[in-house]
XYZ file of C-alpha atoms in Angstrom:
465
model
C 128.091 164.006 93.847
C 127.114 161.319 91.318
C 125.746 162.406 87.991
C 124.762 160.998 84.624
C 124.257 157.197 84.450
C 125.034 156.824 88.146
C 122.223 159.160 89.259
C 119.822 157.442 86.878
C 120.770 154.102 88.365
C 120.095 155.363 91.900
C 116.669 156.598 90.849
C 115.998 153.204 89.279
C 116.968 151.451 92.542
C 114.638 153.742 94.520
C 111.855 152.948 92.068
C 112.410 149.202 92.519
C 112.362 149.586 96.296
C 109.076 151.440 96.107
C 107.575 148.715 93.952
C 108.875 146.023 96.328
C 107.353 147.800 99.329
C 103.986 148.045 97.592
C 104.146 144.394 96.573
C 104.983 143.264 100.103
C 102.170 145.310 101.564
C 99.753 143.882 99.009
C 100.897 140.357 99.807
C 100.412 140.993 103.504
C 96.996 142.511 103.004
C 96.112 139.949 100.351
C 96.024 136.985 102.738
C 92.499 135.605 102.753
C 91.097 133.781 105.788
C 87.972 131.689 106.016
C 86.525 129.431 108.717
C 84.755 126.259 107.603
C 82.696 123.591 109.398
C 82.726 119.906 108.565
C 79.447 118.024 108.240
C 77.916 116.977 111.551
C 79.642 114.293 113.663
C 77.223 112.517 116.019
C 78.657 110.792 119.101
C 77.392 109.077 122.239
C 79.493 108.318 125.344
C 82.012 105.628 124.374
C 81.271 105.789 120.646
C 83.751 106.271 117.808
C 83.357 108.284 114.614
C 85.848 107.786 111.827
C 84.128 109.866 109.178
C 85.230 110.534 105.617
C 83.798 113.761 104.211
C 84.199 114.215 100.463
C 84.303 117.489 98.553
C 84.532 119.635 101.673
C 84.439 123.427 101.525
C 87.902 124.677 100.631
C 89.556 127.597 98.817
C 89.142 127.209 95.060
C 91.293 128.352 92.182
C 95.055 128.580 91.740
C 96.208 129.662 95.219
C 98.946 129.183 97.811
C 97.929 127.841 101.226
C 99.554 129.791 104.064
C 97.960 128.108 107.091
C 95.556 125.299 108.006
C 94.367 124.857 111.595
C 91.502 122.862 113.081
C 89.670 121.833 116.262
C 86.533 120.028 117.430
C 83.607 122.251 118.506
C 80.032 121.692 119.640
C 76.868 123.053 118.042
C 77.293 126.361 119.859
C 80.830 126.719 118.512
C 82.494 126.005 121.865
C 85.830 124.185 121.917
C 85.383 120.595 123.125
C 88.041 119.347 125.585
C 89.982 116.175 124.811
C 88.787 114.424 127.975
C 85.284 114.554 126.489
C 86.028 113.905 122.827
C 89.503 112.688 121.987
C 90.709 113.807 118.555
C 92.708 110.754 117.518
C 93.601 112.350 114.206
C 92.324 114.407 111.312
C 93.693 114.573 107.789
C 92.871 116.650 104.718
C 93.549 114.896 101.410
C 93.673 116.584 98.016
C 92.164 114.576 95.174
C 90.842 114.778 91.642
C 87.242 113.678 91.121
C 85.811 112.901 87.733
C 83.375 115.620 86.714
C 79.758 114.612 87.157
C 80.592 111.765 89.581
C 79.812 111.900 93.312
C 82.720 109.933 94.781
C 81.174 110.119 98.264
C 78.788 107.372 97.155
C 81.696 104.964 96.735
C 82.108 102.476 99.548
C 85.045 103.265 101.801
C 85.979 99.600 101.580
C 86.444 99.804 97.842
C 89.485 102.009 98.333
C 90.723 105.182 96.672
C 92.298 103.805 93.493
C 89.282 103.991 91.242
C 89.024 105.712 87.879
C 86.719 108.333 89.379
C 89.006 109.158 92.303
C 92.692 110.087 91.939
C 94.643 111.046 95.056
C 96.922 114.051 94.561
C 99.243 112.869 97.288
C 102.088 114.691 98.986
C 105.729 114.103 98.062
C 106.235 111.606 100.905
C 107.865 108.252 100.315
C 105.492 105.775 101.984
C 103.902 103.356 99.506
C 100.442 103.306 101.044
C 98.579 105.685 103.318
C 99.846 109.013 104.654
C 98.731 110.754 101.470
C 97.411 113.846 103.265
C 98.449 117.429 102.714
C 97.495 118.470 106.249
C 96.799 116.548 109.435
C 97.420 116.386 113.174
C 95.717 114.989 116.273
C 95.151 116.006 119.874
C 97.961 118.569 119.542
C 96.206 120.568 116.846
C 95.127 123.582 118.932
C 98.620 124.594 120.034
C 100.804 123.532 117.121
C 101.940 126.269 114.736
C 101.067 125.577 111.099
C 101.643 128.925 109.343
C 103.922 129.154 106.330
C 106.269 132.166 106.117
C 106.711 134.369 103.056
C 107.671 133.955 100.262
C 106.558 130.300 100.473
C 103.248 128.549 100.032
C 101.660 125.184 99.287
C 100.425 125.399 95.725
C 96.995 124.000 94.885
C 94.521 124.440 92.064
C 97.095 124.676 89.269
C 95.047 123.967 86.105
C 98.095 122.405 84.443
C 98.143 119.631 87.081
C 94.455 118.675 86.936
C 93.768 115.737 84.571
C 91.317 116.307 81.727
C 87.762 115.502 82.755
C 88.504 115.922 86.481
C 88.276 118.692 89.068
C 90.297 119.281 92.202
C 88.499 118.496 95.466
C 89.314 117.800 99.119
C 88.564 114.956 101.505
C 88.472 115.359 105.299
C 88.881 112.346 107.587
C 88.046 112.920 111.274
C 88.690 110.169 113.830
C 87.082 111.130 117.149
C 86.435 109.062 120.287
C 83.846 110.095 122.885
C 85.385 109.254 126.261
C 82.693 110.704 128.538
C 82.070 108.060 131.200
C 84.772 105.756 129.850
C 85.755 102.870 132.120
C 89.397 103.567 131.265
C 89.882 106.791 129.366
C 93.524 106.230 128.316
C 92.732 102.711 127.141
C 89.879 104.055 125.016
C 92.062 106.726 123.404
C 94.738 104.089 122.727
C 92.116 101.810 121.140
C 92.740 98.773 123.359
C 90.887 95.874 121.768
C 89.639 94.396 125.059
C 87.912 97.676 125.988
C 86.177 97.737 122.594
C 85.311 94.013 122.734
C 86.611 93.685 119.176
C 88.102 90.546 117.599
C 87.791 91.497 113.907
C 88.671 94.637 111.972
C 86.214 96.828 110.056
C 86.413 94.449 107.092
C 85.442 91.477 109.315
C 88.943 90.016 109.134
C 90.261 88.385 112.330
C 92.826 90.456 114.173
C 96.400 89.268 113.979
C 97.571 87.207 116.981
C 99.085 89.428 119.636
C 97.417 92.603 118.378
C 96.440 94.417 121.590
C 95.247 97.760 120.368
C 95.252 100.375 117.651
C 93.328 101.538 114.608
C 92.006 98.045 113.833
C 89.978 98.077 117.076
C 88.486 101.602 117.171
C 86.990 102.012 113.734
C 83.765 103.821 112.909
C 80.733 102.919 115.069
C 82.668 100.840 117.598
C 82.102 101.528 121.319
C 84.512 101.656 124.220
C 83.556 100.221 127.609
C 81.754 102.640 129.931
C 81.215 102.876 133.659
C 77.855 101.782 134.991
C 74.948 104.206 134.859
C 76.293 106.563 132.200
C 73.678 108.561 130.281
C 73.698 107.539 126.621
C 72.620 110.936 125.284
C 74.120 111.819 121.946
C 75.503 115.165 120.853
C 76.543 116.749 117.578
C 80.053 118.021 116.973
C 81.945 119.560 114.084
C 85.500 119.914 112.909
C 86.079 123.645 112.570
C 88.986 124.370 110.284
C 90.520 127.691 109.348
C 92.390 128.158 106.077
C 94.552 131.106 105.056
C 95.683 131.578 101.476
C 96.813 134.026 98.814
C 96.224 134.093 95.081
C 99.061 132.375 93.251
C 101.872 134.568 91.942
C 105.125 133.629 90.253
C 107.057 135.221 93.121
C 105.728 132.564 95.544
C 108.102 129.656 96.125
C 106.160 126.357 96.190
C 106.727 123.833 98.961
C 106.776 120.049 98.846
C 105.265 118.089 101.729
C 107.163 115.063 103.043
C 105.866 112.735 105.762
C 108.175 110.163 107.351
C 106.988 107.264 109.505
C 108.995 105.546 112.236
C 107.351 102.235 111.263
C 108.790 102.423 107.725
C 110.419 99.035 107.036
C 112.868 100.277 104.380
C 116.439 99.244 105.100
C 119.585 100.946 103.902
C 120.874 97.635 102.533
C 118.072 97.943 99.953
C 119.466 101.252 98.787
C 118.790 101.877 95.122
C 116.513 104.120 93.121
C 114.020 101.270 92.929
C 114.178 100.685 96.680
C 113.675 104.375 97.390
C 110.471 104.468 95.409
C 108.908 101.064 96.117
C 110.099 99.535 99.396
C 108.707 101.968 101.952
C 106.078 99.930 103.788
C 104.766 102.230 106.504
C 102.571 100.593 109.162
C 101.588 103.996 110.681
C 101.141 102.691 114.254
C 103.020 100.528 116.746
C 102.961 99.346 120.362
C 105.262 100.508 123.141
C 105.703 97.693 125.652
C 106.138 98.464 129.346
C 109.713 98.293 130.591
C 110.632 95.280 132.711
C 111.582 95.321 136.386
C 115.203 94.684 135.380
C 115.212 98.138 133.780
C 114.148 100.019 136.901
C 117.620 101.424 137.352
C 117.399 103.032 133.895
C 114.992 105.455 132.316
C 112.012 103.627 130.862
C 112.188 104.983 127.318
C 111.263 103.246 124.082
C 113.565 104.698 121.397
C 113.262 103.778 117.743
C 115.292 104.884 114.737
C 114.918 104.390 111.008
C 116.848 105.640 107.996
C 115.388 106.877 104.721
C 116.887 108.293 101.559
C 115.553 111.649 100.424
C 114.843 111.403 96.687
C 114.947 115.179 96.128
C 116.355 117.642 98.612
C 116.044 121.364 99.196
C 115.731 123.926 101.970
C 113.753 122.927 105.069
C 111.145 125.616 105.778
C 109.049 123.859 108.446
C 109.089 120.686 110.527
C 106.903 119.033 113.183
C 106.341 115.569 114.666
C 103.094 113.786 115.499
C 103.017 111.611 118.627
C 100.376 110.198 120.986
C 100.110 110.151 124.763
C 103.396 108.909 126.214
C 105.454 110.580 123.500
C 108.506 112.477 124.719
C 109.880 113.807 121.451
C 111.050 113.056 117.952
C 113.901 114.328 115.791
C 115.084 114.181 112.200
C 118.823 114.066 111.509
C 120.954 114.517 108.426
C 123.506 112.055 107.118
C 126.297 113.858 108.978
C 124.383 113.794 112.271
C 123.212 117.398 112.183
C 119.772 118.067 113.653
C 117.344 119.004 110.883
C 114.411 119.438 113.274
C 113.544 118.362 116.806
C 109.891 118.375 117.898
C 108.824 118.025 121.526
C 105.265 117.479 122.837
C 103.578 119.838 125.266
C 101.258 118.228 127.837
C 98.266 119.990 129.336
C 97.873 120.719 133.027
C 94.222 121.631 133.497
C 90.697 120.825 132.340
C 89.909 123.543 129.801
C 90.124 122.913 126.055
C 93.713 123.339 124.902
C 95.190 122.566 128.342
C 93.833 119.103 129.174
C 95.951 117.350 131.800
C 97.654 114.174 130.595
C 97.067 114.878 126.895
C 99.478 116.156 124.269
C 98.057 119.597 123.483
C 100.818 120.901 121.225
C 104.064 120.030 119.443
C 107.055 122.324 119.061
C 107.851 123.233 115.473
C 110.898 124.250 113.434
C 111.138 127.322 111.220
C 114.782 127.437 110.069
C 116.089 130.553 108.381
C 115.730 129.848 104.642
C 118.906 128.289 103.329
C 120.279 127.432 106.778
C 119.033 123.817 106.820
C 119.421 122.088 103.477
C 118.936 118.442 102.528
C 120.911 117.129 99.561
C 119.416 115.031 96.783
C 119.776 111.367 97.763
C 120.889 112.182 101.321
C 120.255 109.547 103.992
C 118.135 110.890 106.845
C 117.594 109.385 110.288
C 114.324 109.626 112.210
C 114.094 109.024 115.974
C 110.859 108.596 117.935
C 110.863 108.358 121.730
C 108.080 107.273 124.089
C 107.911 106.684 127.807
C 107.658 102.953 128.438
C 106.692 103.216 132.105
C 103.475 101.545 130.932
C 102.252 99.946 127.728
C 100.923 102.251 124.999
C 99.022 100.791 122.039
C 98.357 102.341 118.654
C 100.992 105.078 118.992
C 102.413 106.966 116.034
C 105.762 108.464 115.125
C 105.257 110.670 112.092
C 107.380 113.605 111.001
C 106.253 116.345 108.599
C 108.684 118.645 106.769
C 108.119 121.279 104.092
C 110.868 121.561 101.474
C 111.560 124.352 98.989
C 113.838 124.535 95.995
C 116.971 126.365 97.203
C 116.917 130.101 96.637
C 119.576 131.345 94.189
C 122.595 132.988 95.738
C 121.859 136.175 93.812
C 118.408 137.160 94.957
C 115.858 139.546 93.557
C 115.077 142.705 95.488
C 111.725 141.233 96.509
C 113.216 138.002 97.847
C 115.904 139.900 99.746
C 113.300 142.221 101.187
C 111.123 139.344 102.356
C 114.047 137.653 104.100
C 115.265 140.806 105.829
C 112.013 142.429 106.821
C 110.793 141.883 110.377
C 107.378 141.741 111.934
C 107.350 145.382 113.087
C 107.239 148.749 111.402
C 110.680 149.495 112.806
C 112.193 146.480 111.067
C 110.484 147.508 107.826
C 112.365 150.828 107.904
C 115.588 148.935 108.617
C 115.372 146.649 105.590
C 114.393 149.541 103.307
C 117.430 151.447 104.559
C 119.676 148.454 104.039
C 118.435 147.928 100.512
C 118.809 151.643 99.800
C 122.414 151.351 100.939
C 122.853 148.352 98.681
C 121.443 150.420 95.822
C 123.976 153.200 96.448
C 126.758 150.602 96.570
C 125.544 149.216 93.272
C 125.606 152.688 91.777
C 129.196 153.142 92.888
C 130.075 149.770 91.478
C 128.339 150.805 88.273
C 131.065 153.376 87.622
C 133.713 150.717 88.213
C 131.785 148.367 85.987
C 131.927 150.842 83.079
C 135.671 151.249 83.536
C 136.297 147.508 83.887
C 134.054 146.739 80.937
C 136.277 148.809 78.665
C 139.266 146.694 79.711
C 137.643 143.354 78.752
C 137.747 142.139 75.186
C 134.489 140.215 75.573
C 132.756 143.300 76.957
C 131.511 141.499 80.137
C 132.444 141.972 83.768
C 130.348 140.276 86.510
C 129.170 142.181 89.547
C 128.386 139.889 92.477
C 126.384 141.251 95.389
């Protein structure tokens, strides 16, 4: 039977375990959830809304975001199916607005680089655009977005907010009403001929050969309808649900990276300057139909780019964003290992969340912390694959990953508990038992430590667990 310092040490371990259990329970119970509605979005059959809503309702203060999900609903709160209103994309952008200034009164055409409006962009490497913290498209209802413990996306840190500014959020919702559309797929893919558009939203002529995409389905444009369609309007909303916890030092912050298959950076440009300045991301591209000569092969449009990761870490989450026709995307490490593969799920029915022919979800990656690590300066490879059985315009090939600073090899009791605990009460007893066993082992080692310590002139002997 252990006595003296050893028994005291065991009691100390039990005390720490009790504190850890209370802390974990508080963290679990401390998750706050709130459902918000965007301002009203008014649509008629064939019409397009590409609304920018400034200073939307959002959790305030220094917190960690744990989840962000969204969908389009009608005035009664019913989910709206994609074959009625196609959710092309939505993005939530964090920004700093000068106090006392209403940035919503700025013209969208004047851009976001004004003294009164500072984008607090993600850690992604594209020069322009793709600044959002959160964002998806038609797949939003069935794509997991939760962040596991002990991680979170930190917002509201007073130390990061410039003097004279306050942190706010911008929501962009791009929705297309396809009720009565002459060609529903063509409308969702923003084919210019169906929108009868020859100039972009800034009245600039479209580039020669541009067949479809964002430049043809901007706000207040209309897609071609069948004859005799009722032009009645209806009001919709983006309903978004946010989960968060108050910030604590035990939370490990995540960095958001977004990669784009249209990034024009080339490895021959490799240098620190190239990494930071030569990533021109075009966001969308066209998949041409395969030719008759290819009939004996699978009609697949496959694209690959390489990028250099400026700062690495542990991959905690990954997901791709693709449009109709997408068949999957993957991110690879320099040695060819799969960092994350994301595959679309297509609907099979008519109800919201299962609309036939539409991507209604994307598979996600949640690697065990520490199992998938990207090195600083590592070259990554992104693949995006689409069916080319027919032409698809305005498609995207984005890839989101969340990166954390690597956990130390010697972990605190709380970190170890979080990694080992399961989702059930049974697993909770298991990890407590394991840690209790570790505590006993430490107590036994403590006796050896005292003996070994007396044999060292410097008085130090490491104990590695």
